[in-house]
Short mmCIF file of C-alpha atoms and ligand atoms in Angstrom, two decimals:
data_model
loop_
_atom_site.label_atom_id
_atom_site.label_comp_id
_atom_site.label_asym_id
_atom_site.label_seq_id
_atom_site.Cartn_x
_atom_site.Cartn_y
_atom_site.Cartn_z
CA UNK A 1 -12.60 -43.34 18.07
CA UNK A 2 -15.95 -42.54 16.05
CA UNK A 3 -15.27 -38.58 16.74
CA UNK A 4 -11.46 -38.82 15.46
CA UNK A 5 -12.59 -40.87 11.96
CA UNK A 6 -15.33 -38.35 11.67
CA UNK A 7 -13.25 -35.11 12.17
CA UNK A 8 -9.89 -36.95 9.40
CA UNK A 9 -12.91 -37.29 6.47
CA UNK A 10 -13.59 -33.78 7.35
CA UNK A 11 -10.72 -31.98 7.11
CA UNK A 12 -10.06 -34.32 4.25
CA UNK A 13 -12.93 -32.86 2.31
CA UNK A 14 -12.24 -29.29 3.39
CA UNK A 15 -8.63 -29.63 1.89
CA UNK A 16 -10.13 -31.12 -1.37
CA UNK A 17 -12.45 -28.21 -1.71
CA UNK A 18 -10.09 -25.41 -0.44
CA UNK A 19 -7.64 -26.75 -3.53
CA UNK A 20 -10.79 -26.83 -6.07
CA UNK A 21 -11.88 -23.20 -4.84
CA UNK A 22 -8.48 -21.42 -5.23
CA UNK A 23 -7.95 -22.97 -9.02
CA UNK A 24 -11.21 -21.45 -9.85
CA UNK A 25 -10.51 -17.85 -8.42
CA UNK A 26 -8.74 -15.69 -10.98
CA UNK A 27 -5.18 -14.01 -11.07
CA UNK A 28 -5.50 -11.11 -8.67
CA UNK A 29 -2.03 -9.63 -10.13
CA UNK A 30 -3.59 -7.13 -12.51
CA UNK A 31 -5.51 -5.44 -9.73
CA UNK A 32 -3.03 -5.82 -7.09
CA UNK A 33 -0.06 -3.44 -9.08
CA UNK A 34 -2.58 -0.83 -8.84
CA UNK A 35 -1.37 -0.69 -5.29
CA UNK A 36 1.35 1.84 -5.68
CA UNK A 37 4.01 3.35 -3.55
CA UNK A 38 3.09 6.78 -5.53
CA UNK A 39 -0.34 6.76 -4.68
CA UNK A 40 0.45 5.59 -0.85
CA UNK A 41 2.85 8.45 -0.77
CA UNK A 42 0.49 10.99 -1.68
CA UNK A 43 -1.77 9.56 0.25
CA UNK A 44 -0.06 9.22 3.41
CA UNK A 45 1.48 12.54 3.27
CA UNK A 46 -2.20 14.15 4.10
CA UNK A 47 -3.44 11.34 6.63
CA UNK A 48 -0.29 11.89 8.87
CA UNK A 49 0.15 15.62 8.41
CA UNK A 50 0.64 17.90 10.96
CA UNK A 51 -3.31 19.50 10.21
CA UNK A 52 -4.97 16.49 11.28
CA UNK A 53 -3.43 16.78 14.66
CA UNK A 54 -2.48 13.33 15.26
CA UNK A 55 -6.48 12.42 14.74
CA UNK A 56 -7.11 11.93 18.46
CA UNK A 57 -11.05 10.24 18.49
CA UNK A 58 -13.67 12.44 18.39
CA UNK A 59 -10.97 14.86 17.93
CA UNK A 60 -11.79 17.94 14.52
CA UNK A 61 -8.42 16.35 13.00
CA UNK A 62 -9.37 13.36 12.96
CA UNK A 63 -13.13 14.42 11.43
CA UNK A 64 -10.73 16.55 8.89
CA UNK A 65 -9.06 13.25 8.05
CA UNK A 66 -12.08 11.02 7.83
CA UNK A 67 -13.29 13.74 5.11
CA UNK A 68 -10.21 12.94 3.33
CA UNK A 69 -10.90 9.40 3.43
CA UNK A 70 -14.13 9.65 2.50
CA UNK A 71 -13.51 12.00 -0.29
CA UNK A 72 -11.15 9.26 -1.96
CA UNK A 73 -13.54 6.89 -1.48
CA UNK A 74 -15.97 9.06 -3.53
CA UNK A 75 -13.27 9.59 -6.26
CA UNK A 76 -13.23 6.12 -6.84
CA UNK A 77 -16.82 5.51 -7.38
CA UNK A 78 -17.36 3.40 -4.35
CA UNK A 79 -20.39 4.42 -1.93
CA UNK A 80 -21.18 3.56 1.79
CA UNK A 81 -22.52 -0.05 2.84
CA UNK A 82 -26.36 -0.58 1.82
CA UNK A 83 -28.19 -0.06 5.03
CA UNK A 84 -26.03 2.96 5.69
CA UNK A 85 -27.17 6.64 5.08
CA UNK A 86 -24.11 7.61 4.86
CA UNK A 87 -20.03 6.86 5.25
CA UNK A 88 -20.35 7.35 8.73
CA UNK A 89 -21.24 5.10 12.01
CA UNK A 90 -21.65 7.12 14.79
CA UNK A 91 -19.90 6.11 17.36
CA UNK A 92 -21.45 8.03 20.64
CA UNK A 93 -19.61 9.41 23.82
CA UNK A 94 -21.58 7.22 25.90
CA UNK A 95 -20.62 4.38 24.39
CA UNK A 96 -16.99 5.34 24.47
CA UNK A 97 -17.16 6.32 28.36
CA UNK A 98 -18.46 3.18 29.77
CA UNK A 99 -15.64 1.04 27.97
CA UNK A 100 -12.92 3.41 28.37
CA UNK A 101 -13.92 5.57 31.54
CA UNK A 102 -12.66 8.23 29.59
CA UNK A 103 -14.73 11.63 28.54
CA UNK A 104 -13.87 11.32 24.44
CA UNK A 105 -16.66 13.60 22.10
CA UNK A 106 -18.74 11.68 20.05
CA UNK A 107 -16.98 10.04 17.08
CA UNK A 108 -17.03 7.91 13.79
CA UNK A 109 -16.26 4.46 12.48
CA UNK A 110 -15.72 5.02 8.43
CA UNK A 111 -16.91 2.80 6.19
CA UNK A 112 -16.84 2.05 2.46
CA UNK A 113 -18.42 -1.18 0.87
CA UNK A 114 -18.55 -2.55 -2.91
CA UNK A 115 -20.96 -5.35 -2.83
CA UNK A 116 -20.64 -8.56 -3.82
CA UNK A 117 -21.55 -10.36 -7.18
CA UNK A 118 -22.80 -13.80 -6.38
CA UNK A 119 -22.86 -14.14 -2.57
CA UNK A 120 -23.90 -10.23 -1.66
CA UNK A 121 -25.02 -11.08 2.17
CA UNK A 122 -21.54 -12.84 2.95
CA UNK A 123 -19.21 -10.05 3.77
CA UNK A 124 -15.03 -9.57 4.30
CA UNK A 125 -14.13 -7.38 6.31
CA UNK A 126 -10.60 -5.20 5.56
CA UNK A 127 -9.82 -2.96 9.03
CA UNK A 128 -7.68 -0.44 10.17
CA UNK A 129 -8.09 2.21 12.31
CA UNK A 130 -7.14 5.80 11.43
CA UNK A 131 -7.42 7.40 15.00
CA UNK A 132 -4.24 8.39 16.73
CA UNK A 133 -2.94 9.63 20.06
CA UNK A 134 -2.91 13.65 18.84
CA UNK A 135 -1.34 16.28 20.31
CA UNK A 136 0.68 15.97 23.89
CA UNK A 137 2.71 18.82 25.52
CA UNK A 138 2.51 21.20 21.73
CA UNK A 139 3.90 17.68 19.36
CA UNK A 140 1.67 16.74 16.99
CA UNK A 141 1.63 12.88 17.20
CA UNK A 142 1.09 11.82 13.20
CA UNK A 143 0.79 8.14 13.92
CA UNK A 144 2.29 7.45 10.28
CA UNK A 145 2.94 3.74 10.97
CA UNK A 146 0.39 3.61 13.59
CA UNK A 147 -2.22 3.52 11.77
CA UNK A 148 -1.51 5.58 9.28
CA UNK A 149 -0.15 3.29 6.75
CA UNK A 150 -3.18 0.55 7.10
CA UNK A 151 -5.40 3.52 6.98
CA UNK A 152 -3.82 4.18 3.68
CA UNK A 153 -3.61 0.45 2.26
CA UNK A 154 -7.22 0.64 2.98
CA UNK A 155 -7.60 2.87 0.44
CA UNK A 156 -5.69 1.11 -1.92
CA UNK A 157 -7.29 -1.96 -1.52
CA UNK A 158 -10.73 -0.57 -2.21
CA UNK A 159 -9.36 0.81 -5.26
CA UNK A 160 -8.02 -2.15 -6.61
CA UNK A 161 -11.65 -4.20 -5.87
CA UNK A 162 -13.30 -1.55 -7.68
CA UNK A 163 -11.30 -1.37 -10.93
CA UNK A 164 -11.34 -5.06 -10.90
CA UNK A 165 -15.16 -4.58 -10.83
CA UNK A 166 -15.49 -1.94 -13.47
CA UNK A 167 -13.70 -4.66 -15.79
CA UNK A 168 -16.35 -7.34 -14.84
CA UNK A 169 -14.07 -8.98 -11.99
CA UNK A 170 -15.93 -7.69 -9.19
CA UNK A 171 -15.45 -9.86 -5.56
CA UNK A 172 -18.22 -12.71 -5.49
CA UNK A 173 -18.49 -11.78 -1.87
CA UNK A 174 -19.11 -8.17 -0.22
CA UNK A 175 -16.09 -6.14 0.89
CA UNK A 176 -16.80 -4.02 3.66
CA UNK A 177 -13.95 -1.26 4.25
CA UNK A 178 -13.86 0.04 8.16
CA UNK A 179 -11.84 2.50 9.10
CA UNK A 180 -11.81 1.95 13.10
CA UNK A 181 -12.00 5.05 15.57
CA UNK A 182 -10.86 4.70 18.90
CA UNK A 183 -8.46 2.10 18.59
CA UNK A 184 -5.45 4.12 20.80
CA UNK A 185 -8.34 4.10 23.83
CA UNK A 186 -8.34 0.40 24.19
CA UNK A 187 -10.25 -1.16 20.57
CA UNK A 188 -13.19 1.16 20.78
CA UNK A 189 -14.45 1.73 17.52
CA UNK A 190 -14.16 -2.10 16.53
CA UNK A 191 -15.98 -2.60 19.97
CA UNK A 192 -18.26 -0.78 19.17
CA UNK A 193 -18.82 -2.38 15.33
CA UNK A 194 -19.02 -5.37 17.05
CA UNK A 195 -21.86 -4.92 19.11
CA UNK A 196 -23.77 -3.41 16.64
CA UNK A 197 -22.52 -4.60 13.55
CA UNK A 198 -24.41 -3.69 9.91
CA UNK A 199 -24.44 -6.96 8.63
CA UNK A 200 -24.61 -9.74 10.69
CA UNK A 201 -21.75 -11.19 12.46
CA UNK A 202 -22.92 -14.68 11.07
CA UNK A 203 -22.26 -13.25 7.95
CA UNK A 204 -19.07 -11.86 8.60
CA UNK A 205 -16.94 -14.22 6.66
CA UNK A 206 -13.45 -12.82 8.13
CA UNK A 207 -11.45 -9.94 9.02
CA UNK A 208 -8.52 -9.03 7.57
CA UNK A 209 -7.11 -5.82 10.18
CA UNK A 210 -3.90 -3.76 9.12
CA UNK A 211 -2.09 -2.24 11.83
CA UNK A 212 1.22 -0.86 11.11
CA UNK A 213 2.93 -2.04 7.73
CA UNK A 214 4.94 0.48 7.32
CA UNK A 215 8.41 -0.40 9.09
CA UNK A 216 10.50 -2.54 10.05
CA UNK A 217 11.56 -3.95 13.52
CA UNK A 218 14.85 -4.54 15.54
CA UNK A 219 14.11 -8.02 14.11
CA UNK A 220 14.22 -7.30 10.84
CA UNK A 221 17.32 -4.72 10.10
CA UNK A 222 18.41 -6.46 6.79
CA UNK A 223 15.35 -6.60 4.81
CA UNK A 224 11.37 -5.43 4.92
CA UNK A 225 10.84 -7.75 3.01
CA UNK A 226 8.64 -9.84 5.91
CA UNK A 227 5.18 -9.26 7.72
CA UNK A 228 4.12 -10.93 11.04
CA UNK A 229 0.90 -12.08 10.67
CA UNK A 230 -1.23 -12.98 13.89
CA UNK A 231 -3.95 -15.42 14.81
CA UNK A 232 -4.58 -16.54 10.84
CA UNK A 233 -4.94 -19.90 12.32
CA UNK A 234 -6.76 -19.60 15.76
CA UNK A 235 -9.90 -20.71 14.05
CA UNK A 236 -9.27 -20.96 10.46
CA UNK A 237 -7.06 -23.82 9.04
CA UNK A 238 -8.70 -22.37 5.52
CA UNK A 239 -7.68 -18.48 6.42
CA UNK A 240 -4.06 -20.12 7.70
CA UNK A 241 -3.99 -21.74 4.43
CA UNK A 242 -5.27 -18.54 2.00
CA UNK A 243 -2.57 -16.34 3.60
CA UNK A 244 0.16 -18.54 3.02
CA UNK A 245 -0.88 -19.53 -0.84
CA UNK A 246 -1.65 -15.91 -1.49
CA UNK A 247 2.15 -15.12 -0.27
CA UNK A 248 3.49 -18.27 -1.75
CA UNK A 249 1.64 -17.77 -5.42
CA UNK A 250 1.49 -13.95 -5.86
CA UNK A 251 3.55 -11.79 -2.99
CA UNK A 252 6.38 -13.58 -1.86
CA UNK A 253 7.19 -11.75 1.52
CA UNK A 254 8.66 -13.88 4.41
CA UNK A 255 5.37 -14.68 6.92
CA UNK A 256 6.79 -14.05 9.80
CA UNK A 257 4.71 -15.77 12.84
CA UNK A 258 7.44 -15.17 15.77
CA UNK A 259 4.00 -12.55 17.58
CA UNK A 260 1.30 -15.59 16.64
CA UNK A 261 2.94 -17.65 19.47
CA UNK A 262 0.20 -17.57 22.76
CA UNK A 263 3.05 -17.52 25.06
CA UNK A 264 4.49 -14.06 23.69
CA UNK A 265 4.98 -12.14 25.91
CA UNK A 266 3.67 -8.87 24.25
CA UNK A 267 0.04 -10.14 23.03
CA UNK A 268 -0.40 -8.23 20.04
CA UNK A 269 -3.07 -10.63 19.20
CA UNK A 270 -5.31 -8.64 21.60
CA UNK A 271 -4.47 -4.89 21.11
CA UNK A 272 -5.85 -4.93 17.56
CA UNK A 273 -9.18 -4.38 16.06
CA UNK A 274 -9.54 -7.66 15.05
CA UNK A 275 -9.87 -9.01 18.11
CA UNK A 276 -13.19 -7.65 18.76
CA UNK A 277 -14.23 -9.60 15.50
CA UNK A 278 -12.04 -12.88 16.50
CA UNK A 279 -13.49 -13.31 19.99
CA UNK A 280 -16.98 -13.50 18.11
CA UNK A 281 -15.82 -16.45 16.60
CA UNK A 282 -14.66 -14.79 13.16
CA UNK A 283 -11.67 -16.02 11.15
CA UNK A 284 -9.03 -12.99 11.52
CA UNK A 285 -5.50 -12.24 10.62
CA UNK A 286 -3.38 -9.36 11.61
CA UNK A 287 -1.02 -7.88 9.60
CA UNK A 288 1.68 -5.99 11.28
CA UNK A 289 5.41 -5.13 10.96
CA UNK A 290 6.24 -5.35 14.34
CA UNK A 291 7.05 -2.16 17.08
CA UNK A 292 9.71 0.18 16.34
CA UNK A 293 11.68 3.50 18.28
CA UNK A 294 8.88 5.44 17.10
CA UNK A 295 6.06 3.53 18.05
CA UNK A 296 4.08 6.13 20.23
CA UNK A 297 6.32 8.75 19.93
CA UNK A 298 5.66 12.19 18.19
CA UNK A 299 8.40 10.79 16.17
CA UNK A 300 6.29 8.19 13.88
CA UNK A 301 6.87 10.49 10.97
CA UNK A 302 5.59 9.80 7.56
CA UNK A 303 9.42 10.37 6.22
CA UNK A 304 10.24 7.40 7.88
CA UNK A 305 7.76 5.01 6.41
CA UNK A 306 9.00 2.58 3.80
CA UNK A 307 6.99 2.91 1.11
CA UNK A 308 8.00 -0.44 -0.76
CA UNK A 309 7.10 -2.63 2.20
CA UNK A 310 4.01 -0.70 2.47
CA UNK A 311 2.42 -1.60 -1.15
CA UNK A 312 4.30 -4.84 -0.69
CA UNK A 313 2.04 -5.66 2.52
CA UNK A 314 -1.00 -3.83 1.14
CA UNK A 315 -0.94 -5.98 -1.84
CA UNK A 316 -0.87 -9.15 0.52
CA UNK A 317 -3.79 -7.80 2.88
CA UNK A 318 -5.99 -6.98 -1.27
CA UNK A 319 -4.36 -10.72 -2.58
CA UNK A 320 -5.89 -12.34 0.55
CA UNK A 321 -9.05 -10.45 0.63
CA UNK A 322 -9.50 -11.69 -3.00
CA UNK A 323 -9.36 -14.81 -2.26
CA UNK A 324 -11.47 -14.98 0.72
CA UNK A 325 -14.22 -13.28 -1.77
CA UNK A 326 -14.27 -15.20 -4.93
CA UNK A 327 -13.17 -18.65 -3.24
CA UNK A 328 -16.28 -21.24 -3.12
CA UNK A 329 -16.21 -21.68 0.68
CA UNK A 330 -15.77 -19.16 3.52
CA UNK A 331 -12.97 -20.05 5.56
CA UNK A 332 -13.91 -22.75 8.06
CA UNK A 333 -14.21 -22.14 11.66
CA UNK A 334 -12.62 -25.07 12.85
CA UNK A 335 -11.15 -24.53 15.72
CA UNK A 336 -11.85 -22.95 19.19
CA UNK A 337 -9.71 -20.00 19.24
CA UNK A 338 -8.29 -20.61 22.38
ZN1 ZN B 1 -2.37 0.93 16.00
#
């Protein structure tokens, strides 16, 4: 009886200061148009071309398009994480052997970071991974939904942070960019993040992991207009909240939680990056437009991607990041996760 009372005045606080926080965060809306199609466009058209050959881990089209990322990422001012030498965490062929079995070359998480203005040691996480499946039987596999296009919101997203910074708006909290490797061989790079993370898991306030937004599924013929999002309230009733306000106030796509459900069949919740972060006890969403024809076929082409739904779901994945940053509280872990 004692524990029930105690756990109502709880949540009853956490509600009052969750509505406090988010009237004292400002209008993201500026930042979030700079999330173009255009600039998506141009930038997918390099990630999933033909001479990164499908950016297979470890693979030298994948290194070619982890220069590219890293290049924009210079371009727009913003450096590695502090505690970094460089853009790069090695991720070694040892490591990637004993999880996978599999003989990969040595290969690289990418990682970008803008630091935070008032709580600099509490970090977000934003996620995607830009490795594919690359090359089988002479097709290049361009993995332009998968991951492509969260690859390329990624860089987005970090632009929009850092023009809202060079106009004095920078996030309260740190913003750590990670660009996963060996995702296709069974959440590798994320793994390997995990167990040896830069900042502190403690301090890892949430991830927020992109993993195909680019589509649309058999579910959703009539309109793109939607984005599943997975696991936003396994621990979080705050990061449950924050994705649905952000939607309801700013982005106004249909939340689509059909793939949250435990019971699905198809568990998406554990074949993304962000479950290596989740089962650590980290608030995480996963933002995701669902499989498609294409999905692991030489066939995800970048001609097929809708642009529009892309920005549309970038801008959600930058809207809640911003609020996650400049909000008062971190998202509660209130829950178990199972
Ligand atoms: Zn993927």
């Amino acid at each position: 009886m004692k524990k029930i009372v105690f756990l109502l005045f709880i949540s009853a606080s956490f509600s009052c200061f969750a509505q406090k926080a988010s009237i004292s965060v400002s209008d993201p809306t500026k930042y979030s148009n700079t999330i173009t199609s255009k600039d998506l466009i141009k930038h997918l058209y390099t990630v999933a071309s033909d001479e990164m050959e499908g950016r297979d881990t470890g693979s030298k089209g994948q290194k070619k398009a982890g220069n590219y990322l890293i290049s924009q990422y210079q371009a727009n001012g913003i450096s590695f994480p502090k505690g970094a030498t460089d853009f790069y965490q090695k991720v070694p062929a040892d490591f990637l052997k004993s999880k996978s079995g599999e003989n990969l070359p040595d290969s690289e998480n990418i990682w970008a970071f803008i630091e935070g203005s008032e709580k600099p040691n509490e970090v977000v996480v934003i996620s995607a991974h830009y490795d594919h499946v690359g090359v089988k039987n002479g097709e290049v596999y361009n993995g332009a939904d998968d991951d492509g296009s969260g690859t390329v919101a990624l860089l987005e997203i970090a632009q929009a942070f850092e023009i809202a910074k060079k106009e004095g708006h920078g996030p309260k909290r740190s913003i750590l960019f990670l660009h996963m490797t060996g995702e296709e061989h069974g959440l590798l790079g994320s793994s390997y993040y995990s167990e040896h993370p830069l900042f502190p898991l403690a301090n890892t306030v949430t991830d927020i992991n992109i993993d195909m937004i680019g589509r649309h599924d058999e579910f959703h013929n009539d309109s793109s207009k939607y984005v599943y999002l997975i696991g936003s309230d396994y621990l979080s009733t705050d990061l449950y909240n924050i994705c649905e306000e952000a939607n309801k106030n700013y982005v106004h796509l249909f939340l689509d939680y059909k793939f949250n459900d435990r019971k699905d069949p198809n568990r998406f919740y554990y074949r993304s990056d962000h479950y290596n972060f989740a089962k650590n006890g980290i608030p995480s969403v996963f933002l995701f437009n669902g499989v498609h024809a294409d999905y692991h076929k030489a066939s995800d082409e970048v001609d097929k991607i809708e642009f529009d739904a892309l920005a549309k779901r970038a801008q959600l994945a930058f809207t809640i990041a911003w609020e996650i940053a400049n909000r008062e509280n971190r998202p509660v872990v209130d829950k178990s996760g199972n």
